[in-house]
């Protein structure tokens, strides 16, 4: 039997490019996504690139639905060799601009709770030699204005991955977390459409990386057994800034 990769949020953007990349490496891919139409298009797209792919429509925050998908995958595939927890959303606004607590919890529920619940649900299908990759963000390493809840969710993923890595060492299941900067995806385009003008005017972020290149860089480092996966120079520089500069100077630079 070929190796099996399961990718949440695999119907577009980075997730779909990972599906295509892994397909070329001989993996059969299971794609989990909420939107049925996009999911069907993603499966067809993956197959057109020579990847054996199947799709399961599911909201990763729906525990009952996720358990049903787990049972079906266990019956059909019996195992997962590579679990990629990529599903996520981003809300860009000041904390004081959120209209209600349901909106406030949205990023936390999908990004952090969805990642934790998916890891918990599918972990029994992973055996020794398999791996888990969680997709966080460079904003999980710092607290940018306008992204308070999103940054909290992504920082939570980094620490969750670090804890799970230690828990699974003796089971020989490797855990990795990617912290990319902007990637050219439909989600990034939507983020820019809804972004407040004050962020657009002062945004110093580098040009977004093409999704296929980001997927290849992340997976390459993952197979090299890197835990913290950094794929862009500006994020590496940010880590060095945080690590070595005095706190006051670091904050002064980041605040500007």
CSV table of C-alpha atoms in Angstrom, one decimal:
chain,number,residue,atom,x,y,z
A,1,UNK,CA,0.0,0.0,0.0
A,2,UNK,CA,1.2,3.5,-0.8
A,3,UNK,CA,1.9,6.0,1.9
A,4,UNK,CA,-1.2,8.0,3.0
A,5,UNK,CA,-1.2,11.8,3.6
A,6,UNK,CA,-4.2,13.5,5.2
A,7,UNK,CA,-4.4,17.3,4.7
A,8,UNK,CA,-7.0,19.5,6.4
A,9,UNK,CA,-7.8,22.7,4.5
A,10,UNK,CA,-6.5,21.0,1.4
A,11,UNK,CA,-9.0,22.4,-1.1
A,12,UNK,CA,-7.0,25.5,-2.1
A,13,UNK,CA,-3.9,27.5,-1.6
A,14,UNK,CA,-1.0,26.0,0.4
A,15,UNK,CA,-2.9,22.9,1.3
A,16,UNK,CA,-3.7,22.0,-2.3
A,17,UNK,CA,-0.1,22.6,-3.4
A,18,UNK,CA,1.0,20.2,-0.7
A,19,UNK,CA,-1.4,17.6,-2.0
A,20,UNK,CA,0.1,18.0,-5.5
A,21,UNK,CA,3.6,17.9,-4.2
A,22,UNK,CA,3.1,14.8,-2.1
A,23,UNK,CA,1.3,13.1,-5.0
A,24,UNK,CA,4.5,13.5,-7.0
A,25,UNK,CA,6.3,11.8,-4.1
A,26,UNK,CA,4.0,8.8,-4.4
A,27,UNK,CA,1.6,9.6,-1.6
A,28,UNK,CA,-2.2,9.0,-1.8
A,29,UNK,CA,-3.8,12.1,-0.4
A,30,UNK,CA,-6.9,12.5,1.7
A,31,UNK,CA,-8.3,16.0,1.5
A,32,UNK,CA,-10.6,17.4,4.2
A,33,UNK,CA,-12.4,20.7,3.6
A,34,UNK,CA,-15.6,22.4,4.5
A,35,UNK,CA,-16.8,23.6,1.0
A,36,UNK,CA,-18.1,20.8,-1.1
A,37,UNK,CA,-17.6,22.5,-4.5
A,38,UNK,CA,-14.1,23.6,-3.8
A,39,UNK,CA,-13.3,20.1,-2.4
A,40,UNK,CA,-14.5,18.4,-5.6
A,41,UNK,CA,-12.5,20.8,-7.7
A,42,UNK,CA,-9.4,20.2,-5.6
A,43,UNK,CA,-9.7,16.4,-5.9
A,44,UNK,CA,-10.1,16.8,-9.7
A,45,UNK,CA,-7.1,19.2,-9.9
A,46,UNK,CA,-5.0,16.8,-7.9
A,47,UNK,CA,-5.9,13.9,-10.1
A,48,UNK,CA,-5.1,16.0,-13.2
A,49,UNK,CA,-1.6,16.3,-11.8
A,50,UNK,CA,-1.2,12.5,-11.4
A,51,UNK,CA,-2.1,12.4,-7.7
A,52,UNK,CA,-4.4,9.8,-6.3
A,53,UNK,CA,-6.7,11.8,-4.1
A,54,UNK,CA,-10.0,11.5,-2.3
A,55,UNK,CA,-12.0,14.2,-0.5
A,56,UNK,CA,-14.1,14.3,2.7
A,57,UNK,CA,-16.4,17.2,3.4
A,58,UNK,CA,-16.1,18.2,7.0
A,59,UNK,CA,-15.8,21.1,9.4
A,60,UNK,CA,-12.9,20.4,11.7
A,61,UNK,CA,-14.7,22.1,14.5
A,62,UNK,CA,-17.6,19.6,14.3
A,63,UNK,CA,-16.5,16.8,16.6
A,64,UNK,CA,-19.3,14.4,15.5
A,65,UNK,CA,-18.6,14.9,11.8
A,66,UNK,CA,-14.8,14.6,12.3
A,67,UNK,CA,-15.3,11.3,14.2
A,68,UNK,CA,-17.5,10.0,11.3
A,69,UNK,CA,-14.7,10.9,8.8
A,70,UNK,CA,-12.2,9.2,11.1
A,71,UNK,CA,-14.1,6.0,11.1
A,72,UNK,CA,-14.5,6.0,7.3
A,73,UNK,CA,-10.8,6.7,6.8
A,74,UNK,CA,-9.8,4.0,9.3
A,75,UNK,CA,-12.0,1.5,7.5
A,76,UNK,CA,-10.8,2.4,4.0
A,77,UNK,CA,-7.1,3.2,4.6
A,78,UNK,CA,-6.3,1.7,8.0
A,79,UNK,CA,-3.5,4.2,8.6
A,80,UNK,CA,-2.1,7.8,8.0
A,81,UNK,CA,1.6,8.3,7.4
A,82,UNK,CA,1.6,12.0,7.1
A,83,UNK,CA,-1.0,14.2,8.9
A,84,UNK,CA,-0.9,17.9,7.8
A,85,UNK,CA,-3.0,20.3,9.9
A,86,UNK,CA,-3.3,23.2,7.6
A,87,UNK,CA,-6.9,24.4,7.9
A,88,UNK,CA,-7.1,28.0,9.1
A,89,UNK,CA,-8.6,31.5,8.7
A,90,UNK,CA,-7.5,35.0,9.4
A,91,UNK,CA,-9.4,38.0,10.8
A,92,UNK,CA,-7.7,41.3,10.5
A,93,UNK,CA,-9.1,44.0,12.8
A,94,UNK,CA,-8.6,45.7,16.1
A,95,UNK,CA,-9.8,43.9,19.2
A,96,UNK,CA,-12.2,46.8,19.9
A,97,UNK,CA,-13.7,46.4,16.4
A,98,UNK,CA,-15.0,42.9,16.8
A,99,UNK,CA,-18.8,43.0,16.9
A,100,UNK,CA,-19.6,40.1,19.2
A,101,UNK,CA,-17.9,37.2,21.1
A,102,UNK,CA,-18.9,34.7,18.4
A,103,UNK,CA,-16.8,36.6,15.9
A,104,UNK,CA,-14.1,37.0,18.5
A,105,UNK,CA,-13.8,33.2,18.9
A,106,UNK,CA,-13.8,32.4,15.2
A,107,UNK,CA,-10.0,32.3,14.6
A,108,UNK,CA,-9.4,30.5,17.8
A,109,UNK,CA,-11.9,27.8,17.1
A,110,UNK,CA,-10.8,27.1,13.6
A,111,UNK,CA,-7.1,27.6,13.9
A,112,UNK,CA,-6.2,26.4,17.4
A,113,UNK,CA,-9.1,24.2,18.5
A,114,UNK,CA,-9.5,22.8,15.0
A,115,UNK,CA,-5.8,21.8,14.9
A,116,UNK,CA,-5.9,20.3,18.4
A,117,UNK,CA,-9.2,18.4,17.7
A,118,UNK,CA,-7.9,17.1,14.4
A,119,UNK,CA,-4.6,15.9,15.9
A,120,UNK,CA,-6.5,14.2,18.7
A,121,UNK,CA,-8.9,12.5,16.3
A,122,UNK,CA,-6.5,11.2,13.8
A,123,UNK,CA,-3.5,10.4,16.0
A,124,UNK,CA,-4.6,6.7,16.5
A,125,UNK,CA,-4.0,6.2,12.8
A,126,UNK,CA,-0.4,7.2,13.0
A,127,UNK,CA,2.3,4.6,13.8
A,128,UNK,CA,6.1,4.8,14.2
A,129,UNK,CA,7.8,6.5,11.4
A,130,UNK,CA,4.9,8.7,10.5
A,131,UNK,CA,4.8,12.5,10.9
A,132,UNK,CA,2.6,15.5,11.8
A,133,UNK,CA,3.0,18.9,10.2
A,134,UNK,CA,1.1,21.9,11.7
A,135,UNK,CA,0.9,25.1,9.7
A,136,UNK,CA,1.2,28.1,12.0
A,137,UNK,CA,2.4,31.6,10.9
A,138,UNK,CA,5.1,34.1,11.4
A,139,UNK,CA,2.5,36.0,13.3
A,140,UNK,CA,2.6,33.2,15.9
A,141,UNK,CA,6.1,34.5,16.7
A,142,UNK,CA,5.1,38.1,17.5
A,143,UNK,CA,2.0,40.2,18.2
A,144,UNK,CA,1.2,42.5,15.3
A,145,UNK,CA,-1.5,45.2,15.7
A,146,UNK,CA,-4.7,44.2,14.0
A,147,UNK,CA,-4.1,40.5,14.4
A,148,UNK,CA,-4.4,39.9,18.1
A,149,UNK,CA,-6.8,36.9,18.1
A,150,UNK,CA,-5.2,35.4,15.0
A,151,UNK,CA,-1.7,35.7,16.5
A,152,UNK,CA,-2.9,34.1,19.7
A,153,UNK,CA,-4.3,31.2,17.8
A,154,UNK,CA,-1.1,30.7,15.8
A,155,UNK,CA,1.2,31.0,18.8
A,156,UNK,CA,-1.0,28.4,20.5
A,157,UNK,CA,-0.3,26.0,17.6
A,158,UNK,CA,3.5,26.5,18.0
A,159,UNK,CA,3.3,25.6,21.7
A,160,UNK,CA,0.9,22.7,21.1
A,161,UNK,CA,3.2,21.3,18.4
A,162,UNK,CA,6.2,21.6,20.8
A,163,UNK,CA,4.3,19.7,23.5
A,164,UNK,CA,3.0,17.0,21.2
A,165,UNK,CA,6.5,16.6,19.8
A,166,UNK,CA,7.8,15.6,23.2
A,167,UNK,CA,4.8,13.4,23.9
A,168,UNK,CA,5.4,11.4,20.7
A,169,UNK,CA,9.2,11.0,20.8
A,170,UNK,CA,9.1,7.5,22.2
A,171,UNK,CA,6.5,6.5,19.7
A,172,UNK,CA,8.8,7.7,16.9
A,173,UNK,CA,6.2,10.0,15.4
A,174,UNK,CA,7.8,13.3,14.3
A,175,UNK,CA,6.1,16.6,14.8
A,176,UNK,CA,6.8,19.8,12.8
A,177,UNK,CA,5.4,23.3,12.7
A,178,UNK,CA,5.7,25.7,9.8
A,179,UNK,CA,5.8,29.5,10.4
A,180,UNK,CA,5.6,31.1,7.0
A,181,UNK,CA,5.2,34.7,6.1
A,182,UNK,CA,2.6,35.7,3.4
A,183,UNK,CA,1.8,33.1,0.8
A,184,UNK,CA,0.0,33.9,-2.4
A,185,UNK,CA,-3.3,32.2,-1.8
A,186,UNK,CA,-7.1,33.0,-2.1
A,187,UNK,CA,-7.1,33.5,1.7
A,188,UNK,CA,-4.4,36.2,1.5
A,189,UNK,CA,-6.3,38.0,-1.3
A,190,UNK,CA,-9.5,37.9,0.9
A,191,UNK,CA,-7.4,39.2,3.8
A,192,UNK,CA,-6.2,42.2,1.8
A,193,UNK,CA,-9.7,42.9,0.6
A,194,UNK,CA,-10.9,43.2,4.2
A,195,UNK,CA,-7.8,44.8,5.6
A,196,UNK,CA,-8.2,48.2,7.3
A,197,UNK,CA,-6.6,51.1,5.4
A,198,UNK,CA,-4.2,52.0,8.2
A,199,UNK,CA,-2.6,48.6,7.8
A,200,UNK,CA,-2.4,48.7,4.0
A,201,UNK,CA,-0.7,52.2,4.2
A,202,UNK,CA,2.0,51.1,6.7
A,203,UNK,CA,2.4,47.4,5.7
A,204,UNK,CA,6.1,46.6,5.5
A,205,UNK,CA,5.6,42.9,4.6
A,206,UNK,CA,7.6,41.4,1.8
A,207,UNK,CA,6.0,40.1,-1.4
A,208,UNK,CA,3.9,37.0,-0.9
A,209,UNK,CA,5.6,33.7,-1.8
A,210,UNK,CA,3.9,31.6,-4.5
A,211,UNK,CA,2.0,28.7,-2.9
A,212,UNK,CA,3.7,26.0,-4.8
A,213,UNK,CA,7.2,27.3,-3.9
A,214,UNK,CA,6.1,27.6,-0.2
A,215,UNK,CA,4.7,24.1,-0.2
A,216,UNK,CA,7.9,22.6,-1.6
A,217,UNK,CA,10.1,24.6,0.8
A,218,UNK,CA,8.0,23.5,3.8
A,219,UNK,CA,7.8,19.8,2.9
A,220,UNK,CA,11.5,19.7,2.1
A,221,UNK,CA,12.4,21.0,5.5
A,222,UNK,CA,9.8,18.7,7.1
A,223,UNK,CA,11.4,15.6,5.4
A,224,UNK,CA,14.8,16.9,6.7
A,225,UNK,CA,13.3,16.5,10.2
A,226,UNK,CA,13.3,20.2,11.1
A,227,UNK,CA,10.9,21.0,13.9
A,228,UNK,CA,10.5,24.7,13.5
A,229,UNK,CA,10.2,25.3,9.7
A,230,UNK,CA,11.1,28.8,8.5
A,231,UNK,CA,11.1,29.4,4.7
A,232,UNK,CA,11.9,33.1,4.3
A,233,UNK,CA,14.8,35.3,5.2
A,234,UNK,CA,12.7,38.0,6.8
A,235,UNK,CA,11.2,35.6,9.3
A,236,UNK,CA,14.6,34.1,10.1
A,237,UNK,CA,15.7,37.7,10.7
A,238,UNK,CA,12.7,38.3,13.0
A,239,UNK,CA,13.6,35.3,15.1
A,240,UNK,CA,17.2,36.5,15.5
A,241,UNK,CA,15.8,39.9,16.4
A,242,UNK,CA,13.6,38.4,19.1
A,243,UNK,CA,16.4,36.2,20.4
A,244,UNK,CA,19.3,38.5,20.6
A,245,UNK,CA,18.2,42.1,20.9
A,246,UNK,CA,17.4,43.7,24.2
A,247,UNK,CA,13.7,43.7,24.8
A,248,UNK,CA,13.3,47.5,24.7
A,249,UNK,CA,15.1,47.8,21.4
A,250,UNK,CA,13.3,44.8,19.9
A,251,UNK,CA,9.9,46.3,20.9
A,252,UNK,CA,10.9,49.7,19.5
A,253,UNK,CA,11.8,48.2,16.1
A,254,UNK,CA,8.7,46.0,15.9
A,255,UNK,CA,6.4,48.8,17.1
A,256,UNK,CA,7.6,51.1,14.3
